[in-house]
Coordinates of C-alpha atoms in Angstrom, one line a residue:
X1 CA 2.0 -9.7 -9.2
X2 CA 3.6 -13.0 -10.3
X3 CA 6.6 -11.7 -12.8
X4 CA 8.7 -13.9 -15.3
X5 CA 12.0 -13.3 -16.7
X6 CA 13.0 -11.9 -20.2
X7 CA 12.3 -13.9 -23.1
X8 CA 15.6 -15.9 -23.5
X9 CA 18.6 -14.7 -25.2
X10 CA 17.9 -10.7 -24.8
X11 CA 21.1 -9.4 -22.5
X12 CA 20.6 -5.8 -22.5
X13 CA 17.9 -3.0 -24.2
X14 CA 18.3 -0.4 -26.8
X15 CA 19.2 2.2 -24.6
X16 CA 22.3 5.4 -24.6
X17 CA 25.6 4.2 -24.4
X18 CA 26.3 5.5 -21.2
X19 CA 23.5 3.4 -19.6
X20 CA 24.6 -0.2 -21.2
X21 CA 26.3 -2.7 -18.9
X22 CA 28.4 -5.8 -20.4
X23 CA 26.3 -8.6 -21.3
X24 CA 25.4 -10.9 -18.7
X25 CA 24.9 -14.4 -19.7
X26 CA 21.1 -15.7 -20.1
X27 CA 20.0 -18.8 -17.8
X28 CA 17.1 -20.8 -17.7
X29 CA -0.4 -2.6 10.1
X30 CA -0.6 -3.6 13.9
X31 CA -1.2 -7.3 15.0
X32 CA -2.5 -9.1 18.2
X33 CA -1.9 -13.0 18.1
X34 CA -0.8 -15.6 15.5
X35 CA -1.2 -15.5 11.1
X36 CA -2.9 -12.5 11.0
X37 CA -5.7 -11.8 8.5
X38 CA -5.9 -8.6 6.3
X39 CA -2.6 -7.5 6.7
X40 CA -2.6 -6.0 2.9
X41 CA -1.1 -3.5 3.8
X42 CA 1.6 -4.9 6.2
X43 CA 2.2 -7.4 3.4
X44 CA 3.0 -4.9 0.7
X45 CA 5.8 -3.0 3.3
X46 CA 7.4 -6.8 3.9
X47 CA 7.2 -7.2 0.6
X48 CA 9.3 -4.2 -0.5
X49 CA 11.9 -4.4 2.3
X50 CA 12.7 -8.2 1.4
X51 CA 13.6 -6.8 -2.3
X52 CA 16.2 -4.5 -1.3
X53 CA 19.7 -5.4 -2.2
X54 CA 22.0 -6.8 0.7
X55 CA 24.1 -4.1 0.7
X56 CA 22.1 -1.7 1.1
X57 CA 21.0 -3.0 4.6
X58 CA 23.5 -1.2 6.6
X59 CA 24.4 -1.6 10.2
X60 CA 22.9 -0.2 13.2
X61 CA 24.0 3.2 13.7
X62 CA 22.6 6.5 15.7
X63 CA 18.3 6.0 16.1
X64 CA 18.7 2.9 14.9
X65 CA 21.0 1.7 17.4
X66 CA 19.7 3.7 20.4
X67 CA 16.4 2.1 19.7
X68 CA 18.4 -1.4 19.6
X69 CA 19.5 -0.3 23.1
X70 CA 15.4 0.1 24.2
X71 CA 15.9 4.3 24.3
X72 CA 12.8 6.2 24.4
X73 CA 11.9 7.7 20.9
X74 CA 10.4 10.3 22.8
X75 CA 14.0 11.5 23.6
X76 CA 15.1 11.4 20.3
X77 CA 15.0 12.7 17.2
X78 CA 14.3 11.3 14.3
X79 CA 17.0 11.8 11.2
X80 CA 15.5 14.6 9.1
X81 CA 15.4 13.3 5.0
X82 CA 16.6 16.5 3.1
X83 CA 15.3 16.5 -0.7
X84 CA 14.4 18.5 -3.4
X85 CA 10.7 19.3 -4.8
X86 CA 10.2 20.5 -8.0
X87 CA 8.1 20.4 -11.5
X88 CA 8.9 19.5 -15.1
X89 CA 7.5 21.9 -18.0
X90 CA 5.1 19.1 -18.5
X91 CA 3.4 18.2 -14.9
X92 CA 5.5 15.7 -13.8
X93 CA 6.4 16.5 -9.9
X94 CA 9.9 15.2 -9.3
X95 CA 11.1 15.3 -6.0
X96 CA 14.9 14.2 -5.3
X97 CA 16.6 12.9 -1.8
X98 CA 20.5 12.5 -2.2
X99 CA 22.3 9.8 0.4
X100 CA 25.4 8.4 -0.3
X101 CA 26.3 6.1 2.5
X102 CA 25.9 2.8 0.0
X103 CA 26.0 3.0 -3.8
X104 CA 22.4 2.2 -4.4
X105 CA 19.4 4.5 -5.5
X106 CA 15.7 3.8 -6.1
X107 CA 13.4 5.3 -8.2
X108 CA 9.0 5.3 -7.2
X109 CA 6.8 6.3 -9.8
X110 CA 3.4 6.8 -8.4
X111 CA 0.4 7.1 -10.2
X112 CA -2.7 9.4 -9.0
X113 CA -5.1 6.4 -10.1
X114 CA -6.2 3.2 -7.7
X115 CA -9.7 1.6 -8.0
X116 CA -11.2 4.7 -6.9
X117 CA -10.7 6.3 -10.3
X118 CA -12.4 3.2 -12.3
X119 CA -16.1 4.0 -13.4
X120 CA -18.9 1.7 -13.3
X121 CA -18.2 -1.5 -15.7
X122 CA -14.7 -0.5 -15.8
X123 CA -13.4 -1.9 -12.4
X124 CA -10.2 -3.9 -12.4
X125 CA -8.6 -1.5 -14.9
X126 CA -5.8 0.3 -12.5
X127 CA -4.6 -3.2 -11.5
X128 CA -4.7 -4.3 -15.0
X129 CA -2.5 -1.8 -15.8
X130 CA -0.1 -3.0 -13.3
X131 CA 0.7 -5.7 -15.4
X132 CA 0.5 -4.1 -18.9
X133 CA 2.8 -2.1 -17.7
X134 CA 5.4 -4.4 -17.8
X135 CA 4.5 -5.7 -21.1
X136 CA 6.6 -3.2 -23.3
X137 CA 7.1 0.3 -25.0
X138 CA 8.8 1.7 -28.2
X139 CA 12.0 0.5 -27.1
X140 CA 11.8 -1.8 -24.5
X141 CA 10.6 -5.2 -25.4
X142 CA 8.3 -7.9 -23.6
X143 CA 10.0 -8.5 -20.3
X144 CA 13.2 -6.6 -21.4
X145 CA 12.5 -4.0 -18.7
X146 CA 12.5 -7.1 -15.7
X147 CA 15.6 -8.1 -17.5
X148 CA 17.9 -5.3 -17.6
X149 CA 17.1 -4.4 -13.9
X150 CA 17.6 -7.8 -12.7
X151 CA 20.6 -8.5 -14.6
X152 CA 22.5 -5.2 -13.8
X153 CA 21.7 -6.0 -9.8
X154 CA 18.7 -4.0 -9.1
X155 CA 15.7 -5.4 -7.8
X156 CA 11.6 -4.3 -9.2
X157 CA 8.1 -4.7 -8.4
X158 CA 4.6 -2.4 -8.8
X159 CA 1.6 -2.3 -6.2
X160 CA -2.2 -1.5 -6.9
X161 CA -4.4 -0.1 -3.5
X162 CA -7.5 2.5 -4.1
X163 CA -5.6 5.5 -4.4
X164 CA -2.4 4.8 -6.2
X165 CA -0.6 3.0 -8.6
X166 CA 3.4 2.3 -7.5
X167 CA 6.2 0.9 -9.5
X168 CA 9.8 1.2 -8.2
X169 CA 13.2 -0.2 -8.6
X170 CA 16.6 -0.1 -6.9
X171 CA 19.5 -0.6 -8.7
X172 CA 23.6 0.0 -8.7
X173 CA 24.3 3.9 -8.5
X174 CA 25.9 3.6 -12.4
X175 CA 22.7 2.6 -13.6
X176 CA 20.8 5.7 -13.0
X177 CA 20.4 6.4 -16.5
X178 CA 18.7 2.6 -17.2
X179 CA 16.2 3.7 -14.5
X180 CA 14.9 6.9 -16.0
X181 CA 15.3 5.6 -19.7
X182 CA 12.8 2.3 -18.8
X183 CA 10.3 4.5 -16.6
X184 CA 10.2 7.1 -18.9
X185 CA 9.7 4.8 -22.0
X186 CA 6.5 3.1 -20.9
X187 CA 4.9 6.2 -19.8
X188 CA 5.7 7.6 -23.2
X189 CA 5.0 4.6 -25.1
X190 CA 3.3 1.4 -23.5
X191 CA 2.6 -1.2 -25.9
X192 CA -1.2 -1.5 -25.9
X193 CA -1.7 -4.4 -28.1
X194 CA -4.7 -7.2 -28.0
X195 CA -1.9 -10.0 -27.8
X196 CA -0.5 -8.2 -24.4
X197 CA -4.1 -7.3 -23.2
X198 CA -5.2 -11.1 -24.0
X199 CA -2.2 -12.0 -21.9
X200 CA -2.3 -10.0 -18.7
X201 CA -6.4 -10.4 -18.8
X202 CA -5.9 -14.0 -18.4
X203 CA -3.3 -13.4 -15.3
X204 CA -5.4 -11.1 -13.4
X205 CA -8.1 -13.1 -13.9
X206 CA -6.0 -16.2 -12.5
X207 CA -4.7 -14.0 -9.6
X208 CA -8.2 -13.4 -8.2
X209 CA -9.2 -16.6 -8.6
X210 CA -6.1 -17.4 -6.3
X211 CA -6.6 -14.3 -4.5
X212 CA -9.9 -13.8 -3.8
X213 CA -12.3 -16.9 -5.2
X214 CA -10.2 -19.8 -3.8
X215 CA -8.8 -18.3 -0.9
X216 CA -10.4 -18.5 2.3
X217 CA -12.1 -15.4 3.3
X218 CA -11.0 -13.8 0.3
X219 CA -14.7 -12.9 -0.9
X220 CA -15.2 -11.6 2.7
X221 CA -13.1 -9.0 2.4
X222 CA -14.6 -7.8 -0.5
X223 CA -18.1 -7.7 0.9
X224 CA -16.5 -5.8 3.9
X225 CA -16.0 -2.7 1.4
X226 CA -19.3 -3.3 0.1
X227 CA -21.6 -3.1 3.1
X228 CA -19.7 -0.3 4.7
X229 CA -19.0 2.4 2.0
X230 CA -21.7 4.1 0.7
X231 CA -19.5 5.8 -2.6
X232 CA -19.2 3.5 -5.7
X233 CA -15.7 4.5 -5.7
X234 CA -14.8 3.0 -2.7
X235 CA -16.9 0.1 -2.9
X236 CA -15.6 -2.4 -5.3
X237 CA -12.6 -4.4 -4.8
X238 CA -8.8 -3.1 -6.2
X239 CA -8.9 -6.4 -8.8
X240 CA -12.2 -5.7 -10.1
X241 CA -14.6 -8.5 -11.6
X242 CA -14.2 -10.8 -14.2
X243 CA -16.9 -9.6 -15.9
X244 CA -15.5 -6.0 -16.4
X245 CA -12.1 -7.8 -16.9
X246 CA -13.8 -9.8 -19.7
X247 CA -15.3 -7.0 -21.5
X248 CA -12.3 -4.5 -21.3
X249 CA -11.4 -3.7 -25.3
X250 CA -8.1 -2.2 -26.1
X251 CA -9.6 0.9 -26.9
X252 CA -11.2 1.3 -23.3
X253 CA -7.3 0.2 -22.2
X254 CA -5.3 2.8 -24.4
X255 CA -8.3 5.7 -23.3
X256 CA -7.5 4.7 -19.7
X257 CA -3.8 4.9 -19.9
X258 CA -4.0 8.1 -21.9
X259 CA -6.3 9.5 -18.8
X260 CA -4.0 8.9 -16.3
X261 CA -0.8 7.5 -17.1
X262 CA 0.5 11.0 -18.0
X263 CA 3.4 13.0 -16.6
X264 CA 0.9 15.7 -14.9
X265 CA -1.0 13.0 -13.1
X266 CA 2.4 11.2 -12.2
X267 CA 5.1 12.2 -9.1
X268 CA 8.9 10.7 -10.1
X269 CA 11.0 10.0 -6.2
X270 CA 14.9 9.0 -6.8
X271 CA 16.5 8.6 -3.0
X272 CA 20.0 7.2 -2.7
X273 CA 23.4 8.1 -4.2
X274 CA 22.3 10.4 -6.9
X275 CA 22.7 14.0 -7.3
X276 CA 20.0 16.4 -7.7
X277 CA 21.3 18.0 -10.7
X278 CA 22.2 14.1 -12.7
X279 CA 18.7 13.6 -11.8
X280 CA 17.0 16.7 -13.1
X281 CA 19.2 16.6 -15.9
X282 CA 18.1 12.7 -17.1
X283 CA 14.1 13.7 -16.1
X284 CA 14.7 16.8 -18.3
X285 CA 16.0 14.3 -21.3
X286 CA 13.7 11.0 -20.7
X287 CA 10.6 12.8 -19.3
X288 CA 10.1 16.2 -19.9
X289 CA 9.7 15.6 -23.6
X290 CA 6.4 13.4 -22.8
X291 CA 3.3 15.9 -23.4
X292 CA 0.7 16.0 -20.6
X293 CA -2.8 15.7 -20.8
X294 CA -6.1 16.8 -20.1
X295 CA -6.6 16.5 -16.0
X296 CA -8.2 13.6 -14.9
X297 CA -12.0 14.0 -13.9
X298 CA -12.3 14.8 -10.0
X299 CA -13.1 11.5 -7.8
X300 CA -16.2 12.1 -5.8
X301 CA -14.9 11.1 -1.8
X302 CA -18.3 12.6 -0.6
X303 CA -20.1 9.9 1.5
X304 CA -23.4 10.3 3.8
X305 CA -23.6 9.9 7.6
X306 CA -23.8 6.2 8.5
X307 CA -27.0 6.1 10.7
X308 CA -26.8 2.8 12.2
X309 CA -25.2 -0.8 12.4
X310 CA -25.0 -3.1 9.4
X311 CA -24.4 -6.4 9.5
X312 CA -24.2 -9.2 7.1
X313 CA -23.7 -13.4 7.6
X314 CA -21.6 -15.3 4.9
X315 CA -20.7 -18.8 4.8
X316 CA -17.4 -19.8 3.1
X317 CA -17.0 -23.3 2.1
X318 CA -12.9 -22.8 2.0
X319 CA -13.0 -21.3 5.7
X320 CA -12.3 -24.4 8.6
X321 CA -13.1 -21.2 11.3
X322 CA -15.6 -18.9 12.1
X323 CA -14.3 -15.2 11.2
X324 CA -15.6 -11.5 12.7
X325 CA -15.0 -8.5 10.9
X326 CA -15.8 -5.1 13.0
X327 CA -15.4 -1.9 10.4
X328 CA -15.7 1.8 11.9
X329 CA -15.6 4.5 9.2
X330 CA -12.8 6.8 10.2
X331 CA -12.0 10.1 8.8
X332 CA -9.0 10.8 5.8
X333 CA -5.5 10.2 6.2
X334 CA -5.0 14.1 6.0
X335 CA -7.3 15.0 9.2
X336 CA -6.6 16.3 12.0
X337 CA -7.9 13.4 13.7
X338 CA -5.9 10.8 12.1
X339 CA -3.1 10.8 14.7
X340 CA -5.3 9.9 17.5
X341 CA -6.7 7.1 15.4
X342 CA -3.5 5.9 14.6
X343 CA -2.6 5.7 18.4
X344 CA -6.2 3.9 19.6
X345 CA -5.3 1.5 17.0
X346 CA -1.8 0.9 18.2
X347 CA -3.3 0.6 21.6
X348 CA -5.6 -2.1 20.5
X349 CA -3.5 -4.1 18.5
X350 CA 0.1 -3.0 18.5
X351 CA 1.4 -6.3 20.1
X352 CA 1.5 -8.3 22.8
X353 CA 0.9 -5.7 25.8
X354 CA -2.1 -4.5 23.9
X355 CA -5.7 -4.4 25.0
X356 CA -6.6 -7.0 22.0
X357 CA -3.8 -9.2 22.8
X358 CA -3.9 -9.0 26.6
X359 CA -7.6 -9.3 27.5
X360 CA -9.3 -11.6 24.4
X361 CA -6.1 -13.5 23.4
X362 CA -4.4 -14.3 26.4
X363 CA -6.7 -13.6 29.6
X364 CA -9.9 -14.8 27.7
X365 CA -8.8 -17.3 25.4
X366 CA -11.0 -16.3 23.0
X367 CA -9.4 -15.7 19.8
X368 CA -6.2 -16.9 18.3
X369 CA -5.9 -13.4 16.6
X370 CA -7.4 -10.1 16.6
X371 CA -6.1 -7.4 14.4
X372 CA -6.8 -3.7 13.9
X373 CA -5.4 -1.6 11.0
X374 CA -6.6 1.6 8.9
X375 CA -4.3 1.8 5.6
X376 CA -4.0 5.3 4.2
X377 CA -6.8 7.4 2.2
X378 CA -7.7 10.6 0.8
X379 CA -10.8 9.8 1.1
X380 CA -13.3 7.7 3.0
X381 CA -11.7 4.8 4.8
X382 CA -11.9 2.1 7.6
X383 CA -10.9 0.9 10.9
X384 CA -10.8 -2.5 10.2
X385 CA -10.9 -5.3 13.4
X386 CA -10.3 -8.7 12.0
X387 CA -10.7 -11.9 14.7
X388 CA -10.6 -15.7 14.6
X389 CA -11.9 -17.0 17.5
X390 CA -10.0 -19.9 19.6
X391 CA -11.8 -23.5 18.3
X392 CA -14.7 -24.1 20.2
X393 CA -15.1 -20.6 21.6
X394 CA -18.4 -18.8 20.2
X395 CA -17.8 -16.2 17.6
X396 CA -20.8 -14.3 19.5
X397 CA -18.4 -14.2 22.7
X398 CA -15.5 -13.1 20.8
X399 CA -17.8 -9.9 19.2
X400 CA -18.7 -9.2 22.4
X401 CA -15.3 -8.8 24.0
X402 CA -13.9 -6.8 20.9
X403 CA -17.2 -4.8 21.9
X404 CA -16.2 -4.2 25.5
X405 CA -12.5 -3.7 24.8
X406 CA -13.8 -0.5 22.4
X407 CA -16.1 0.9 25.1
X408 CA -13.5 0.9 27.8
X409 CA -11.4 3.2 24.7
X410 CA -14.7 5.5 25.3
X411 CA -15.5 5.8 28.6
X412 CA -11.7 6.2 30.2
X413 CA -8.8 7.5 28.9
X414 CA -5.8 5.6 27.7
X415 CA -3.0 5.3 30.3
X416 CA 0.3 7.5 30.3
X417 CA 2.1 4.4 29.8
X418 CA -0.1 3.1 26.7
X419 CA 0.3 6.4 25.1
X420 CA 4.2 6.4 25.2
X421 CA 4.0 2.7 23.8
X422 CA 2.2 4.1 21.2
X423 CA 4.2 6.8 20.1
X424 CA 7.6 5.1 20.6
X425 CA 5.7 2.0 18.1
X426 CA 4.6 4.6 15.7
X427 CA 8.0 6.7 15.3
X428 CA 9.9 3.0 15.4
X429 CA 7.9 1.7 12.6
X430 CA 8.4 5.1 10.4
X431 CA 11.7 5.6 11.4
X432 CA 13.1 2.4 10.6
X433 CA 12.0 2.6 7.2
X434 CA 14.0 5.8 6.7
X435 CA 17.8 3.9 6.4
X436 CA 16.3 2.4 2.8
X437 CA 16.2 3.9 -0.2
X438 CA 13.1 2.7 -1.4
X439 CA 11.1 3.5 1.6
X440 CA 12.3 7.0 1.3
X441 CA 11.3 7.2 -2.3
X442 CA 8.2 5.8 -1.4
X443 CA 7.4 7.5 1.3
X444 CA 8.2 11.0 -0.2
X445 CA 6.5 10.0 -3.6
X446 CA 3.2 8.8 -1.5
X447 CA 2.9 11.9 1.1
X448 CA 3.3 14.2 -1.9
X449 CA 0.2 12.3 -3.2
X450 CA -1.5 12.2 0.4
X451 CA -0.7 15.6 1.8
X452 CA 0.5 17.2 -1.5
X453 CA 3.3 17.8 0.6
X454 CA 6.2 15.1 0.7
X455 CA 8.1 16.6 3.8
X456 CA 5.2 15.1 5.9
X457 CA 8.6 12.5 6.0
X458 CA 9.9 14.9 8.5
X459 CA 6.7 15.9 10.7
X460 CA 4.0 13.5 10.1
X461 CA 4.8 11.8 13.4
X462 CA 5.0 15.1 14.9
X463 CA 1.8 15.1 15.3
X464 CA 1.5 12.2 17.9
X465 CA 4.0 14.2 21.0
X466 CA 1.3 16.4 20.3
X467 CA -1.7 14.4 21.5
X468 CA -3.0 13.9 24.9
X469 CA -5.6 10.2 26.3
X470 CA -8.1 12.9 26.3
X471 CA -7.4 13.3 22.5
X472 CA -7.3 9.5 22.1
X473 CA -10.6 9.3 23.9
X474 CA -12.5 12.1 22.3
X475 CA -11.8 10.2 18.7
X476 CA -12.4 6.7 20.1
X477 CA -16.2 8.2 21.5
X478 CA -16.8 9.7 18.3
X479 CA -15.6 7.4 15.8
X480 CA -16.0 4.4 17.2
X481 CA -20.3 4.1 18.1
X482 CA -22.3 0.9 16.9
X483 CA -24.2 3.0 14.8
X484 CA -20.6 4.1 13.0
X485 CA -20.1 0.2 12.3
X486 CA -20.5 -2.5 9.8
X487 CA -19.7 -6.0 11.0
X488 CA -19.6 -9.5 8.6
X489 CA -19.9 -12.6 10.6
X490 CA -18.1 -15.6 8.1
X491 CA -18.6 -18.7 9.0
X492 CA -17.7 -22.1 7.2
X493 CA -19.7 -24.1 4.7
X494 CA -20.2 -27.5 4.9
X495 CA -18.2 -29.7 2.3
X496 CA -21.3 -30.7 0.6
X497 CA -22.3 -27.2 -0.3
X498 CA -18.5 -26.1 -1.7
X499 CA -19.1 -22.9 -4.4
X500 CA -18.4 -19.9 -2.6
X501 CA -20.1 -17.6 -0.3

């Protein structure tokens, strides 16, 4: 989202006494090789870290600093995050994680609706919402909410994927209160006018015209998700179409938000130097007085067998190289088998000792990047391989060694060596995320959501000490067959013929 400021002259909200500040014055995944593409999801975790505070970035000290030292993770254990998990009279789960080594908190309120929840003509809504979301409530006014967090120190933002929609802040311990009173407000109360829905329309519509239509490759990733799911749900794009977009009412916007902007479809994380009992007490006061609503319909995951390879050939007129896109369908976040795709991927793509890296980038010379990632999923989802080949080599050669690389997955297992790598990459990654207060209130808000269970903080990575090559191997052979596989070849348009794909 592309946010603005307050309109000018408002210093602080309507809000309890206890909450108000002084008035400030108003002024004006995994990657192999260089610039990856379709890191959407590698994008969103930068994006979060760069927004928390300064001093809340603390020095390196235990795991951290053993890891600085190159320790194994395997002889170490992680720091276990110690919260509370609990349910308001009205739905809402609230789940609590006290730390007071800096005097910051952050609050993650995550929605149980994504693009998979939008029905037929109705796509683009969840995102939509996004951005209504920060257009007002009862008591908060037009950009008053981006205003009071940014002027009392805390820092804001909301994300839109296909399961979820996230909005989170982190802010000075004393402003607590602020937090709960804002979140809780436009849950409660969101301003659903045709002056706000005009207005955000109009910048969604903008963004995926930035996004998507003007962007190179940006249609091709859409058509990815359309030639390799099967389920509507899964299909369409998280921004939806203009068309939809066009169309949407404010009576098809208020239904929506009724649906599934309620406090029984809705998990409330606060990590950082809170106490449990401040924080019931305020979700008691702000929240609990919100009624729920009628459960959302069900979302239909169920998807048939893929019987054999699909391809499709695009040409992109904004694209100056040739792109190959190699999708497997892989099982659910929540499987069993989902550790030993997380480590094939990491042996892949997880740097520069990879297979990906090693063999196409560097020993071949035929790509300048090649990139595997899976993001997270309740339901159906993708292994995703995204290459550009090295100018002048064919795009045919570089399929074919992306090709060879998977077989050798399937026919040999993974070296002791590669699977260490892989786990000490996995538990660095999570781990390092754990000294923040918002990835903590993420993570524990979005494994509640996942797993219905948020201490999956504490063992999800577990798992991975667990697994063996053979396991690696046996996921690889049965995951990864051409007849499992959808690939998009994207190559560039000629000048002459500029429009699109």
């Amino acid at each position: 989202m592309h946010f603005a400021m307050g309109a000018a002259g408002v210093a602080y909200i309507a809000m309890p006494a206890a909450t108000r500040t002084k008035q400030w014055p108003v002024g004006g995944h995994s990657q192999s090789g260089e610039n990856a593409e379709g890191r959407r999801e590698e994008d969103r975790i930068s994006k979060e870290e760069f927004m928390i505070p300064r001093f809340q970035r603390r020095p390196l000290t235990g795991l951290a600093a053993a890891l600085a030292l190159g320790a194994s993770l395997s002889a170490i254990a992680p720091p276990t995050i110690k919260f509370t998990d609990a349910k308001l009279q009205n739905g809402l789960r609230l789940i609590v994680a006290e730390d007071h080594v800096a005097p910051v908190f952050s609050v993650a309120v995550v929605y149980n609706v994504g693009s998979r929840n939008e029905s037929r003509g109705r796509t683009g809504f969840a995102h939509l919402f996004e951005h209504m979301m920060f257009k007002g409530s009862e008591n908060v006014g037009p950009g008053e909410h981006f205003y009071t967090v940014f002027a009392n120190g805390g820092t804001m933002n909301g994300t839109t994927n296909k399961e979820r929609t996230l909005y989170f802040e982190t802010m000075p311990a004393n402003q607590l209160e602020a937090a709960m009173f804002l979140e809780a407000d436009r849950m409660r109360s969101l301003a659903i006018v045709k002056e706000n829905l005009d207005n955000q329309r109009n910048a969604v519509q903008e963004e995926r015209r930035q996004g998507f239509d003007n962007q190179p490759y940006g249609r091709t990733n859409e058509a990815v998700d359309d030639l390799a799911f099967d389920n509507p749900a899964y299909k369409h794009s998280v921004i939806g179409s203009m068309d939809d977009l066009s169309a949407a009412t404010t009576g098809d916007v208020a239904a929506f938000f009724q649906t599934y902007y309620a406090p029984n479809n809705a998990i409330l994380a606060v990590a950082g130097d809170v106490t449990d009992a401040k924080v019931r007490e305020l979700a008691r006061k702000y929240f609990e007085p919100i009624p729920a609503q009628p459960a959302p319909p069900a979302v239909d995951i169920s998807q048939p067998p893929q019987t054999g390879e699909r391809r499709l050939a695009l040409e992109d007129s904004l694209a100056r190289l040739p792109r190959v896109d190699v999708s497997y369908r892989i099982p659910p976040t929540p499987s069993p088998d989902a550790g030993a795709i997380d480590v094939l991927t990491l042996v892949l793509s997880g740097g520069r000792s990879s297979r990906f890296y090693e063999g196409i980038v560097r020993q071949k010379q035929l790509a300048v990047n090649v990139n595997a990632f899976g993001p997270d999923s309740r339901g159906p989802r993708l292994l995703r391989i995204v290459a550009t080949p090295t100018p002048g080599k064919a795009i045919e050669d570089l399929e074919a060694a992306i090709s060879a690389e998977i077989e050798q997955l399937k026919t040999r297992p993974i070296a002791d060596w590669e699977m260490e790598k892989a786990r000490n990459t996995a538990r660095r990654q999570f781990v390092g995320q754990l000294g923040q207060s918002l990835t903590r209130a993420i993570n524990l808000a979005e494994y509640a959501l996942i797993y219905n269970d948020p201490g999956q903080i504490n063992t999800r990575w577990d798992r991975l000490t667990k697994l063996t090559p053979a396991d690696v191997q046996r996921a690889a052979q049965q995951y990864l067959s051409d007849a499992n596989r959808s690939v998009v070849i994207t190559r560039p348009k000629p000048a002459a013929g500029r429009g699109g794909l």
